[in-house]
Amino acid sequence: LERFHARQLRVSPHVLGHSKAHVGRVVAELVRAAKAQGLQPGPLALSLRGDFVRVGSAYEQHKVRSPDCFDILVPLRLPPHLEPQPRCAEGPGPCGAFVCGLRARNGWTRRCRPFAEGFCVELQGRSHLSSGLVLRWFQGHLQRCLAAVRYRLQERCRVSLSACPGQPPTLHIVPCSDYVCCHISMAVRLIPAVPLGDALYLTALSPRGPPGSAAPEALWGLNASRHEQRLLGWLKEQAPGASCHLKCLQILKGLRDLRGHGLEEPFCSQWGRVLSSYVLKTALFSLLLQGPLEAWDERFLVERLEDLVLYLRDCLRKQVLMDFFLGNTSIPEAVALPRFLKEAAPVNLLSAFDRPTLDLVAFQLISTWIQAPHIIRMYSSPRYLRPGPGP
């Protein structure tokens, strides 16, 4: 396991630092240009706030393999009088996710008809901000602003923007050969985000998911990445200096990816969705706070990794893994949470999957752990180390 982590999973801090710095400079240029070229300046327009928020594993120190993919939240500035409306458990929207609507106040759509007609849809007789329409505007707006950025950055890198329907646009960065010592091409997912305050954001729901989990355009997903980063920072301060909790997460993600190479569809896709990186991270958070953090010293790597696998196995068998932040009253007081998260209804991340699927994933998870040395040897050839090309 140590050799697997060192040779295939660990990301060089030097390379990651260069990549993050380069991504930050390019995204800052693009966001600045997009804010300056707002389509309709004024209080009733949709525009960029002018900043961006770094999220995801690359900024949480558990990125695996190569620092070539990054996630960036791009906050939007919206007209006033749009109220967040968390959905009820029996309301529309996918299972296993906290979903929220942005509902217009009574009479607002008449006063702001151009904006309502361009960006809102009807849900249960009320006008709601459409995540799909906002995403399409965001993609087009960035594409129009790309020319100015491309000209200013032409000596450093080549940049391009691609988008799939229903997905956030991806900024592709190819550094010039004499600019970045690492020469890694990077893909940056730019995610339009609606600020809720207290470092909380709403983002468009993914159109992909388990069968029957249609995501209406009037609904948004909650992003609490900044609070995850704060919790990880607090854990780093409290845990031993040689804590292995992030290494456990990296190794488990690596084993999940390797095992996926030997699975056939449709179970291969179900395996990846059930054991998503967010689910693995949530299980790690829950397990970390159940016992003394001193037990996560580097010396106990195998024991703690086995504990994490068994904890996940039990959650899958019980069909219950609650979101760590929503309605959780046992989070340490040192990690201050906004009221919105404290009062939110708890969400079971596994509720979207049926029992046979979760039982099969639990069986394969234990099998993967038992056969870990064999799986690492079998799928460590170069053709398995990199994921296939995305859409």
mmCIF file of N, CA and C in Angstrom, residues 190-310:
data_model
loop_
_atom_site.group_PDB
_atom_site.id
_atom_site.type_symbol
_atom_site.label_atom_id
_atom_site.label_comp_id
_atom_site.label_asym_id
_atom_site.label_seq_id
_atom_site.Cartn_x
_atom_site.Cartn_y
_atom_site.Cartn_z
ATOM 1 N N LEU A 190 -15.110 25.321 -14.498
ATOM 2 C CA LEU A 190 -15.597 26.605 -13.983
ATOM 3 C C LEU A 190 -17.079 26.461 -13.671
ATOM 4 N N ILE A 191 -17.428 26.535 -12.393
ATOM 5 C CA ILE A 191 -18.783 26.226 -11.930
ATOM 6 C C ILE A 191 -19.464 27.519 -11.494
ATOM 7 N N PRO A 192 -20.504 27.974 -12.207
ATOM 8 C CA PRO A 192 -21.225 29.163 -11.740
ATOM 9 C C PRO A 192 -21.919 28.869 -10.414
ATOM 10 N N ALA A 193 -21.809 29.796 -9.470
ATOM 11 C CA ALA A 193 -22.306 29.560 -8.113
ATOM 12 C C ALA A 193 -23.077 30.767 -7.619
ATOM 13 N N VAL A 194 -24.196 30.503 -6.961
ATOM 14 C CA VAL A 194 -25.023 31.557 -6.376
ATOM 15 C C VAL A 194 -24.664 31.677 -4.897
ATOM 16 N N PRO A 195 -24.103 32.795 -4.435
ATOM 17 C CA PRO A 195 -23.724 32.923 -3.021
ATOM 18 C C PRO A 195 -24.948 32.987 -2.112
ATOM 19 N N LEU A 196 -24.893 32.210 -1.023
ATOM 20 C CA LEU A 196 -25.935 32.272 0.003
ATOM 21 C C LEU A 196 -25.454 33.022 1.242
ATOM 22 N N GLY A 197 -24.177 33.402 1.277
ATOM 23 C CA GLY A 197 -23.591 33.969 2.480
ATOM 24 C C GLY A 197 -22.982 32.869 3.334
ATOM 25 N N ASP A 198 -22.117 33.240 4.274
ATOM 26 C CA ASP A 198 -21.457 32.286 5.173
ATOM 27 C C ASP A 198 -20.689 31.222 4.414
ATOM 28 N N ALA A 199 -20.082 31.592 3.273
ATOM 29 C CA ALA A 199 -19.267 30.667 2.460
ATOM 30 C C ALA A 199 -20.063 29.482 1.952
ATOM 31 N N LEU A 200 -21.368 29.667 1.727
ATOM 32 C CA LEU A 200 -22.223 28.642 1.129
ATOM 33 C C LEU A 200 -22.621 29.091 -0.277
ATOM 34 N N TYR A 201 -22.760 28.110 -1.171
ATOM 35 C CA TYR A 201 -23.102 28.424 -2.555
ATOM 36 C C TYR A 201 -24.111 27.401 -3.084
ATOM 37 N N LEU A 202 -24.893 27.850 -4.052
ATOM 38 C CA LEU A 202 -25.771 26.952 -4.799
ATOM 39 C C LEU A 202 -25.185 26.759 -6.190
ATOM 40 N N THR A 203 -25.142 25.513 -6.648
ATOM 41 C CA THR A 203 -24.619 25.206 -7.973
ATOM 42 C C THR A 203 -25.623 24.340 -8.726
ATOM 43 N N ALA A 204 -25.516 24.324 -10.055
ATOM 44 C CA ALA A 204 -26.443 23.544 -10.876
ATOM 45 C C ALA A 204 -26.269 22.063 -10.589
ATOM 46 N N LEU A 205 -27.393 21.332 -10.574
ATOM 47 C CA LEU A 205 -27.359 19.893 -10.357
ATOM 48 C C LEU A 205 -26.846 19.195 -11.609
ATOM 49 N N SER A 206 -26.142 18.090 -11.399
ATOM 50 C CA SER A 206 -25.665 17.310 -12.538
ATOM 51 C C SER A 206 -26.834 16.593 -13.192
ATOM 52 N N PRO A 207 -26.932 16.621 -14.532
ATOM 53 C CA PRO A 207 -28.023 15.909 -15.198
ATOM 54 C C PRO A 207 -27.873 14.406 -15.108
ATOM 55 N N ARG A 208 -26.654 13.942 -14.802
ATOM 56 C CA ARG A 208 -26.440 12.509 -14.692
ATOM 57 C C ARG A 208 -26.740 12.053 -13.272
ATOM 58 N N GLY A 209 -27.163 10.837 -13.135
ATOM 59 C CA GLY A 209 -27.461 10.293 -11.822
ATOM 60 C C GLY A 209 -28.185 8.980 -11.952
ATOM 61 N N PRO A 210 -28.619 8.417 -10.827
ATOM 62 C CA PRO A 210 -29.321 7.153 -10.881
ATOM 63 C C PRO A 210 -30.613 7.270 -11.692
ATOM 64 N N PRO A 211 -31.089 6.193 -12.267
ATOM 65 C CA PRO A 211 -32.328 6.249 -13.057
ATOM 66 C C PRO A 211 -33.483 6.819 -12.251
ATOM 67 N N GLY A 212 -34.263 7.668 -12.891
ATOM 68 C CA GLY A 212 -35.447 8.237 -12.261
ATOM 69 C C GLY A 212 -35.172 9.434 -11.385
ATOM 70 N N SER A 213 -33.941 9.940 -11.366
ATOM 71 C CA SER A 213 -33.614 11.078 -10.503
ATOM 72 C C SER A 213 -33.509 12.352 -11.331
ATOM 73 N N ALA A 214 -34.576 12.684 -12.030
ATOM 74 C CA ALA A 214 -34.571 13.879 -12.864
ATOM 75 C C ALA A 214 -34.313 15.110 -12.011
ATOM 76 N N ALA A 215 -33.456 15.977 -12.504
ATOM 77 C CA ALA A 215 -33.113 17.196 -11.773
ATOM 78 C C ALA A 215 -33.760 18.384 -12.467
ATOM 79 N N PRO A 216 -34.912 18.855 -11.973
ATOM 80 C CA PRO A 216 -35.564 19.994 -12.622
ATOM 81 C C PRO A 216 -34.654 21.208 -12.657
ATOM 82 N N GLU A 217 -34.774 21.983 -13.725
ATOM 83 C CA GLU A 217 -33.922 23.164 -13.870
ATOM 84 C C GLU A 217 -34.157 24.187 -12.776
ATOM 85 N N ALA A 218 -35.311 24.132 -12.120
ATOM 86 C CA ALA A 218 -35.610 25.131 -11.095
ATOM 87 C C ALA A 218 -34.924 24.831 -9.767
ATOM 88 N N LEU A 219 -34.191 23.718 -9.678
ATOM 89 C CA LEU A 219 -33.568 23.337 -8.416
ATOM 90 C C LEU A 219 -32.051 23.421 -8.516
ATOM 91 N N TRP A 220 -31.431 23.715 -7.383
ATOM 92 C CA TRP A 220 -29.986 23.876 -7.277
ATOM 93 C C TRP A 220 -29.461 22.975 -6.166
ATOM 94 N N GLY A 221 -28.183 22.581 -6.276
ATOM 95 C CA GLY A 221 -27.536 21.816 -5.221
ATOM 96 C C GLY A 221 -26.723 22.711 -4.307
ATOM 97 N N LEU A 222 -26.523 22.264 -3.080
ATOM 98 C CA LEU A 222 -25.786 23.046 -2.091
ATOM 99 C C LEU A 222 -24.311 22.663 -2.127
ATOM 100 N N ASN A 223 -23.430 23.653 -2.099
ATOM 101 C CA ASN A 223 -21.989 23.426 -2.077
ATOM 102 C C ASN A 223 -21.420 24.034 -0.798
ATOM 103 N N ALA A 224 -20.884 23.174 0.072
ATOM 104 C CA ALA A 224 -20.289 23.631 1.335
ATOM 105 C C ALA A 224 -18.796 23.335 1.358
ATOM 106 N N SER A 225 -18.144 23.446 0.197
ATOM 107 C CA SER A 225 -16.731 23.081 0.085
ATOM 108 C C SER A 225 -15.840 23.894 1.019
ATOM 109 N N ARG A 226 -16.155 25.159 1.212
ATOM 110 C CA ARG A 226 -15.314 25.976 2.083
ATOM 111 C C ARG A 226 -15.349 25.467 3.518
ATOM 112 N N HIS A 227 -16.501 24.955 3.955
ATOM 113 C CA HIS A 227 -16.597 24.412 5.311
ATOM 114 C C HIS A 227 -15.889 23.066 5.411
ATOM 115 N N GLU A 228 -15.869 22.297 4.333
ATOM 116 C CA GLU A 228 -15.074 21.064 4.317
ATOM 117 C C GLU A 228 -13.591 21.406 4.461
ATOM 118 N N GLN A 229 -13.145 22.460 3.783
ATOM 119 C CA GLN A 229 -11.748 22.871 3.894
ATOM 120 C C GLN A 229 -11.421 23.326 5.314
ATOM 121 N N ARG A 230 -12.356 24.028 5.954
ATOM 122 C CA ARG A 230 -12.121 24.473 7.329
ATOM 123 C C ARG A 230 -12.034 23.283 8.279
ATOM 124 N N LEU A 231 -12.901 22.278 8.074
ATOM 125 C CA LEU A 231 -12.850 21.092 8.921
ATOM 126 C C LEU A 231 -11.535 20.349 8.728
ATOM 127 N N LEU A 232 -11.084 20.216 7.483
ATOM 128 C CA LEU A 232 -9.815 19.550 7.227
ATOM 129 C C LEU A 232 -8.651 20.315 7.857
ATOM 130 N N GLY A 233 -8.721 21.655 7.817
ATOM 131 C CA GLY A 233 -7.684 22.451 8.468
ATOM 132 C C GLY A 233 -7.671 22.245 9.977
ATOM 133 N N TRP A 234 -8.856 22.165 10.587
ATOM 134 C CA TRP A 234 -8.941 21.929 12.033
ATOM 135 C C TRP A 234 -8.411 20.541 12.385
ATOM 136 N N LEU A 235 -8.762 19.536 11.574
ATOM 137 C CA LEU A 235 -8.274 18.180 11.822
ATOM 138 C C LEU A 235 -6.753 18.111 11.712
ATOM 139 N N LYS A 236 -6.198 18.852 10.762
ATOM 140 C CA LYS A 236 -4.738 18.859 10.609
ATOM 141 C C LYS A 236 -4.067 19.427 11.853
ATOM 142 N N GLU A 237 -4.696 20.444 12.458
ATOM 143 C CA GLU A 237 -4.140 21.043 13.669
ATOM 144 C C GLU A 237 -4.248 20.098 14.862
ATOM 145 N N GLN A 238 -5.343 19.338 14.959
ATOM 146 C CA GLN A 238 -5.599 18.490 16.125
ATOM 147 C C GLN A 238 -4.931 17.127 16.031
ATOM 148 N N ALA A 239 -4.759 16.616 14.806
ATOM 149 C CA ALA A 239 -4.217 15.272 14.622
ATOM 150 C C ALA A 239 -2.699 15.284 14.815
ATOM 151 N N PRO A 240 -2.091 14.104 14.983
ATOM 152 C CA PRO A 240 -0.628 14.038 15.081
ATOM 153 C C PRO A 240 0.039 14.611 13.834
ATOM 154 N N GLY A 241 1.272 15.039 13.981
ATOM 155 C CA GLY A 241 1.982 15.626 12.850
ATOM 156 C C GLY A 241 2.113 14.676 11.687
ATOM 157 N N ALA A 242 2.218 13.372 11.974
ATOM 158 C CA ALA A 242 2.330 12.360 10.919
ATOM 159 C C ALA A 242 1.009 11.623 10.750
ATOM 160 N N SER A 243 -0.085 12.349 10.759
ATOM 161 C CA SER A 243 -1.398 11.708 10.615
ATOM 162 C C SER A 243 -1.555 11.127 9.210
ATOM 163 N N CYS A 244 -2.258 9.981 9.139
ATOM 164 C CA CYS A 244 -2.422 9.278 7.863
ATOM 165 C C CYS A 244 -3.834 9.374 7.315
ATOM 166 N N HIS A 245 -4.672 10.279 7.847
ATOM 167 C CA HIS A 245 -6.077 10.264 7.427
ATOM 168 C C HIS A 245 -6.233 10.636 5.951
ATOM 169 N N LEU A 246 -5.444 11.606 5.470
ATOM 170 C CA LEU A 246 -5.550 11.955 4.050
ATOM 171 C C LEU A 246 -4.948 10.865 3.162
ATOM 172 N N LYS A 247 -3.899 10.219 3.628
ATOM 173 C CA LYS A 247 -3.320 9.114 2.856
ATOM 174 C C LYS A 247 -4.318 7.961 2.755
ATOM 175 N N CYS A 248 -5.071 7.693 3.835
ATOM 176 C CA CYS A 248 -6.109 6.653 3.776
ATOM 177 C C CYS A 248 -7.139 6.985 2.700
ATOM 178 N N LEU A 249 -7.552 8.244 2.640
ATOM 179 C CA LEU A 249 -8.531 8.653 1.639
ATOM 180 C C LEU A 249 -7.958 8.492 0.236
ATOM 181 N N GLN A 250 -6.707 8.863 0.044
ATOM 182 C CA GLN A 250 -6.084 8.730 -1.270
ATOM 183 C C GLN A 250 -5.974 7.267 -1.696
ATOM 184 N N ILE A 251 -5.555 6.409 -0.786
ATOM 185 C CA ILE A 251 -5.406 4.988 -1.129
ATOM 186 C C ILE A 251 -6.765 4.369 -1.438
ATOM 187 N N LEU A 252 -7.789 4.724 -0.673
ATOM 188 C CA LEU A 252 -9.111 4.161 -0.937
ATOM 189 C C LEU A 252 -9.647 4.640 -2.281
ATOM 190 N N LYS A 253 -9.410 5.902 -2.629
ATOM 191 C CA LYS A 253 -9.809 6.376 -3.952
ATOM 192 C C LYS A 253 -9.040 5.641 -5.046
ATOM 193 N N GLY A 254 -7.750 5.397 -4.807
ATOM 194 C CA GLY A 254 -6.959 4.676 -5.794
ATOM 195 C C GLY A 254 -7.421 3.247 -5.980
ATOM 196 N N LEU A 255 -7.731 2.538 -4.880
ATOM 197 C CA LEU A 255 -8.237 1.168 -4.984
ATOM 198 C C LEU A 255 -9.593 1.129 -5.673
ATOM 199 N N ARG A 256 -10.446 2.117 -5.368
ATOM 200 C CA ARG A 256 -11.751 2.193 -6.048
ATOM 201 C C ARG A 256 -11.562 2.321 -7.557
ATOM 202 N N ASP A 257 -10.651 3.183 -7.975
ATOM 203 C CA ASP A 257 -10.436 3.388 -9.414
ATOM 204 C C ASP A 257 -9.856 2.141 -10.079
ATOM 205 N N LEU A 258 -8.894 1.505 -9.415
ATOM 206 C CA LEU A 258 -8.310 0.295 -9.998
ATOM 207 C C LEU A 258 -9.352 -0.810 -10.114
ATOM 208 N N ARG A 259 -10.162 -0.996 -9.072
ATOM 209 C CA ARG A 259 -11.173 -2.058 -9.110
ATOM 210 C C ARG A 259 -12.203 -1.793 -10.193
ATOM 211 N N GLY A 260 -12.470 -0.533 -10.479
ATOM 212 C CA GLY A 260 -13.436 -0.207 -11.523
ATOM 213 C C GLY A 260 -13.020 -0.706 -12.890
ATOM 214 N N HIS A 261 -11.707 -0.873 -13.122
ATOM 215 C CA HIS A 261 -11.239 -1.356 -14.419
ATOM 216 C C HIS A 261 -11.686 -2.788 -14.683
ATOM 217 N N GLY A 262 -11.934 -3.551 -13.618
ATOM 218 C CA GLY A 262 -12.312 -4.949 -13.806
ATOM 219 C C GLY A 262 -13.794 -5.205 -13.737
ATOM 220 N N LEU A 263 -14.609 -4.155 -13.657
ATOM 221 C CA LEU A 263 -16.060 -4.312 -13.554
ATOM 222 C C LEU A 263 -16.720 -4.006 -14.889
ATOM 223 N N GLU A 264 -17.818 -4.662 -15.157
ATOM 224 C CA GLU A 264 -18.561 -4.453 -16.390
ATOM 225 C C GLU A 264 -19.755 -3.536 -16.134
ATOM 226 N N GLU A 265 -20.190 -2.876 -17.191
ATOM 227 C CA GLU A 265 -21.385 -2.040 -17.084
ATOM 228 C C GLU A 265 -22.632 -2.928 -16.988
ATOM 229 N N PRO A 266 -23.681 -2.458 -16.314
ATOM 230 C CA PRO A 266 -23.843 -1.117 -15.711
ATOM 231 C C PRO A 266 -23.262 -0.988 -14.306
ATOM 232 N N PHE A 267 -22.742 -2.115 -13.749
ATOM 233 C CA PHE A 267 -22.287 -2.050 -12.356
ATOM 234 C C PHE A 267 -21.069 -1.149 -12.202
ATOM 235 N N CYS A 268 -20.227 -1.032 -13.226
ATOM 236 C CA CYS A 268 -19.043 -0.177 -13.123
ATOM 237 C C CYS A 268 -19.446 1.269 -12.827
ATOM 238 N N SER A 269 -20.471 1.778 -13.519
ATOM 239 C CA SER A 269 -20.935 3.153 -13.272
ATOM 240 C C SER A 269 -21.564 3.275 -11.888
ATOM 241 N N GLN A 270 -22.327 2.246 -11.471
ATOM 242 C CA GLN A 270 -22.931 2.278 -10.143
ATOM 243 C C GLN A 270 -21.854 2.264 -9.060
ATOM 244 N N TRP A 271 -20.803 1.490 -9.267
ATOM 245 C CA TRP A 271 -19.679 1.430 -8.328
ATOM 246 C C TRP A 271 -19.068 2.816 -8.122
ATOM 247 N N GLY A 272 -18.842 3.535 -9.214
ATOM 248 C CA GLY A 272 -18.250 4.859 -9.103
ATOM 249 C C GLY A 272 -19.186 5.878 -8.469
ATOM 250 N N ARG A 273 -20.505 5.752 -8.731
ATOM 251 C CA ARG A 273 -21.451 6.718 -8.152
ATOM 252 C C ARG A 273 -21.662 6.463 -6.669
ATOM 253 N N VAL A 274 -21.781 5.190 -6.279
ATOM 254 C CA VAL A 274 -21.987 4.891 -4.861
ATOM 255 C C VAL A 274 -20.761 5.295 -4.047
ATOM 256 N N LEU A 275 -19.576 4.926 -4.536
ATOM 257 C CA LEU A 275 -18.334 5.253 -3.837
ATOM 258 C C LEU A 275 -17.707 6.515 -4.425
ATOM 259 N N SER A 276 -18.510 7.552 -4.572
ATOM 260 C CA SER A 276 -17.988 8.823 -5.076
ATOM 261 C C SER A 276 -16.992 9.400 -4.081
ATOM 262 N N SER A 277 -16.170 10.313 -4.549
ATOM 263 C CA SER A 277 -15.179 10.925 -3.662
ATOM 264 C C SER A 277 -15.853 11.636 -2.487
ATOM 265 N N TYR A 278 -17.034 12.204 -2.722
ATOM 266 C CA TYR A 278 -17.739 12.888 -1.635
ATOM 267 C C TYR A 278 -18.211 11.888 -0.582
ATOM 268 N N VAL A 279 -18.691 10.720 -1.022
ATOM 269 C CA VAL A 279 -19.110 9.682 -0.079
ATOM 270 C C VAL A 279 -17.917 9.184 0.732
ATOM 271 N N LEU A 280 -16.780 8.940 0.071
ATOM 272 C CA LEU A 280 -15.594 8.474 0.786
ATOM 273 C C LEU A 280 -15.119 9.521 1.788
ATOM 274 N N LYS A 281 -15.148 10.785 1.396
ATOM 275 C CA LYS A 281 -14.717 11.854 2.300
ATOM 276 C C LYS A 281 -15.674 11.988 3.483
ATOM 277 N N THR A 282 -16.976 11.838 3.231
ATOM 278 C CA THR A 282 -17.956 11.909 4.313
ATOM 279 C C THR A 282 -17.740 10.781 5.314
ATOM 280 N N ALA A 283 -17.484 9.573 4.813
ATOM 281 C CA ALA A 283 -17.220 8.441 5.710
ATOM 282 C C ALA A 283 -15.965 8.702 6.542
ATOM 283 N N LEU A 284 -14.937 9.280 5.932
ATOM 284 C CA LEU A 284 -13.713 9.588 6.673
ATOM 285 C C LEU A 284 -13.984 10.599 7.774
ATOM 286 N N PHE A 285 -14.735 11.664 7.470
ATOM 287 C CA PHE A 285 -15.068 12.665 8.488
ATOM 288 C C PHE A 285 -15.775 12.010 9.679
ATOM 289 N N SER A 286 -16.771 11.177 9.378
ATOM 290 C CA SER A 286 -17.565 10.551 10.439
ATOM 291 C C SER A 286 -16.696 9.646 11.306
ATOM 292 N N LEU A 287 -15.798 8.882 10.677
ATOM 293 C CA LEU A 287 -14.956 7.961 11.429
ATOM 294 C C LEU A 287 -13.913 8.707 12.252
ATOM 295 N N LEU A 288 -13.369 9.791 11.713
ATOM 296 C CA LEU A 288 -12.333 10.545 12.422
ATOM 297 C C LEU A 288 -12.819 11.061 13.768
ATOM 298 N N LEU A 289 -14.070 11.487 13.822
ATOM 299 C CA LEU A 289 -14.591 12.099 15.042
ATOM 300 C C LEU A 289 -15.179 11.082 16.008
ATOM 301 N N GLN A 290 -15.067 9.788 15.686
ATOM 302 C CA GLN A 290 -15.590 8.764 16.595
ATOM 303 C C GLN A 290 -14.561 8.318 17.621
ATOM 304 N N GLY A 291 -13.290 8.578 17.374
ATOM 305 C CA GLY A 291 -12.260 8.106 18.294
ATOM 306 C C GLY A 291 -11.152 9.120 18.440
ATOM 307 N N PRO A 292 -10.143 8.811 19.227
ATOM 308 C CA PRO A 292 -9.029 9.754 19.425
ATOM 309 C C PRO A 292 -8.231 9.936 18.138
ATOM 310 N N LEU A 293 -7.890 11.180 17.841
ATOM 311 C CA LEU A 293 -7.139 11.463 16.625
ATOM 312 C C LEU A 293 -5.713 10.918 16.689
ATOM 313 N N GLU A 294 -5.211 10.643 17.902
ATOM 314 C CA GLU A 294 -3.873 10.070 18.015
ATOM 315 C C GLU A 294 -3.793 8.689 17.366
ATOM 316 N N ALA A 295 -4.934 8.022 17.239
ATOM 317 C CA ALA A 295 -4.940 6.690 16.626
ATOM 318 C C ALA A 295 -4.684 6.734 15.124
ATOM 319 N N TRP A 296 -4.659 7.951 14.530
ATOM 320 C CA TRP A 296 -4.433 8.085 13.086
ATOM 321 C C TRP A 296 -2.975 8.394 12.775
ATOM 322 N N ASP A 297 -2.085 8.085 13.692
ATOM 323 C CA ASP A 297 -0.662 8.248 13.415
ATOM 324 C C ASP A 297 -0.254 7.349 12.247
ATOM 325 N N GLU A 298 0.782 7.772 11.537
ATOM 326 C CA GLU A 298 1.252 7.051 10.349
ATOM 327 C C GLU A 298 1.523 5.572 10.624
ATOM 328 N N ARG A 299 1.917 5.234 11.844
ATOM 329 C CA ARG A 299 2.236 3.840 12.168
ATOM 330 C C ARG A 299 1.041 2.922 12.009
ATOM 331 N N PHE A 300 -0.169 3.477 12.116
ATOM 332 C CA PHE A 300 -1.378 2.656 12.111
ATOM 333 C C PHE A 300 -2.132 2.759 10.791
ATOM 334 N N LEU A 301 -1.415 3.023 9.708
ATOM 335 C CA LEU A 301 -2.060 3.237 8.410
ATOM 336 C C LEU A 301 -2.959 2.072 8.019
ATOM 337 N N VAL A 302 -2.448 0.850 8.061
ATOM 338 C CA VAL A 302 -3.234 -0.297 7.605
ATOM 339 C C VAL A 302 -4.461 -0.499 8.494
ATOM 340 N N GLU A 303 -4.293 -0.358 9.812
ATOM 341 C CA GLU A 303 -5.435 -0.532 10.724
ATOM 342 C C GLU A 303 -6.517 0.506 10.467
ATOM 343 N N ARG A 304 -6.108 1.775 10.289
ATOM 344 C CA ARG A 304 -7.103 2.825 10.071
ATOM 345 C C ARG A 304 -7.775 2.672 8.699
ATOM 346 N N LEU A 305 -7.014 2.236 7.701
ATOM 347 C CA LEU A 305 -7.603 2.033 6.384
ATOM 348 C C LEU A 305 -8.618 0.894 6.427
ATOM 349 N N GLU A 306 -8.291 -0.152 7.171
ATOM 350 C CA GLU A 306 -9.253 -1.256 7.319
ATOM 351 C C GLU A 306 -10.490 -0.789 8.076
ATOM 352 N N ASP A 307 -10.308 0.034 9.105
ATOM 353 C CA ASP A 307 -11.463 0.599 9.820
ATOM 354 C C ASP A 307 -12.372 1.376 8.870
ATOM 355 N N LEU A 308 -11.768 2.166 7.968
ATOM 356 C CA LEU A 308 -12.551 2.964 7.029
ATOM 357 C C LEU A 308 -13.321 2.067 6.065
ATOM 358 N N VAL A 309 -12.673 0.998 5.575
ATOM 359 C CA VAL A 309 -13.350 0.064 4.673
ATOM 360 C C VAL A 309 -14.513 -0.611 5.395
ATOM 361 N N LEU A 310 -14.306 -1.066 6.626
ATOM 362 C CA LEU A 310 -15.373 -1.747 7.368
ATOM 363 C C LEU A 310 -16.504 -0.791 7.723
#
